[in-house]
Amino acid sequence: MAARRRKLAARDPEDRIPSPPCYAAIPVKFSEKQQASHYLYVTAHGVRQGTKSTWSQKRTLFVLNVPPYCTEVS
């Protein structure tokens, strides 16, 4: 059992964060008192070709797992 823990500890910590396919996990703490991290999952947002959109092709993110109590300031 101890050998398995050492093997898991030797891995890159990012490998242990489960995230949806094609998304990157970003650990976030909303206060200094918070011990555990909350994870936001982000990916580049792409607009379909041929679609007339006002959204920028290169500067738009799609974010998952945003808590409902978050504001633009926090």
Short mmCIF file of C-alpha atoms in Angstrom, two decimals:
data_model
loop_
_atom_site.label_atom_id
_atom_site.label_comp_id
_atom_site.label_asym_id
_atom_site.label_seq_id
_atom_site.Cartn_x
_atom_site.Cartn_y
_atom_site.Cartn_z
CA MET A 1 0.00 0.00 0.00
CA ALA A 2 2.82 2.44 0.84
CA ALA A 3 4.47 1.78 -2.53
CA ARG A 4 1.23 2.72 -4.30
CA ARG A 5 1.01 6.00 -2.37
CA ARG A 6 4.60 6.88 -3.32
CA LYS A 7 3.84 6.10 -6.95
CA LEU A 8 0.75 8.33 -6.90
CA ALA A 9 2.66 11.11 -5.11
CA ALA A 10 5.41 11.01 -7.76
CA ARG A 11 2.93 11.81 -10.53
CA ASP A 12 2.32 15.32 -11.73
CA PRO A 13 -0.48 16.82 -9.56
CA GLU A 14 -2.32 17.98 -12.70
CA ASP A 15 -2.76 14.32 -13.71
CA ARG A 16 -4.96 13.69 -10.67
CA ILE A 17 -7.48 16.46 -11.41
CA PRO A 18 -10.45 14.92 -13.22
CA SER A 19 -11.73 17.21 -15.93
CA PRO A 20 -14.05 16.92 -18.91
CA PRO A 21 -12.39 16.08 -22.24
CA CYS A 22 -10.73 19.06 -23.97
CA TYR A 23 -10.95 21.23 -20.83
CA ALA A 24 -8.14 22.50 -18.61
CA ALA A 25 -8.67 22.53 -14.84
CA ILE A 26 -7.76 25.73 -12.97
CA PRO A 27 -7.66 25.56 -9.15
CA VAL A 28 -9.21 28.65 -7.53
CA LYS A 29 -9.57 29.76 -3.91
CA PHE A 30 -12.21 32.40 -3.31
CA SER A 31 -10.90 33.42 0.11
CA GLU A 32 -7.66 33.14 2.08
CA LYS A 33 -9.41 31.02 4.73
CA GLN A 34 -10.43 28.38 2.21
CA GLN A 35 -8.28 25.24 2.47
CA ALA A 36 -9.55 23.24 -0.49
CA SER A 37 -9.42 24.50 -4.05
CA HIS A 38 -12.44 24.83 -6.30
CA TYR A 39 -11.78 23.92 -9.93
CA LEU A 40 -12.92 25.90 -12.95
CA TYR A 41 -12.80 24.06 -16.28
CA VAL A 42 -11.96 26.17 -19.33
CA THR A 43 -11.60 25.65 -23.06
CA ALA A 44 -11.36 27.92 -26.07
CA HIS A 45 -14.80 28.77 -27.42
CA GLY A 46 -15.01 28.39 -31.16
CA VAL A 47 -17.69 29.87 -33.37
CA ARG A 48 -18.72 27.70 -36.32
CA GLN A 49 -17.33 28.65 -39.70
CA GLY A 50 -19.76 30.62 -41.81
CA THR A 51 -21.65 31.93 -38.79
CA LYS A 52 -21.99 35.67 -38.53
CA SER A 53 -21.09 36.41 -34.93
CA THR A 54 -19.90 39.42 -32.99
CA TRP A 55 -17.82 37.17 -30.68
CA SER A 56 -14.07 37.27 -31.19
CA GLN A 57 -12.62 34.04 -32.60
CA LYS A 58 -9.37 34.17 -30.61
CA ARG A 59 -10.34 35.73 -27.26
CA THR A 60 -13.35 33.81 -25.98
CA LEU A 61 -13.34 31.12 -23.26
CA PHE A 62 -16.02 28.66 -22.25
CA VAL A 63 -15.96 28.14 -18.45
CA LEU A 64 -17.65 25.33 -16.49
CA ASN A 65 -18.26 24.87 -12.76
CA VAL A 66 -18.57 28.56 -11.87
CA PRO A 67 -20.28 28.84 -8.45
CA PRO A 68 -23.59 30.74 -8.48
CA TYR A 69 -22.37 33.15 -5.79
CA CYS A 70 -19.50 34.48 -7.92
CA THR A 71 -19.62 38.01 -9.21
CA GLU A 72 -17.48 39.81 -11.78
CA VAL A 73 -15.41 41.22 -8.91
CA SER A 74 -14.62 37.94 -7.09
#
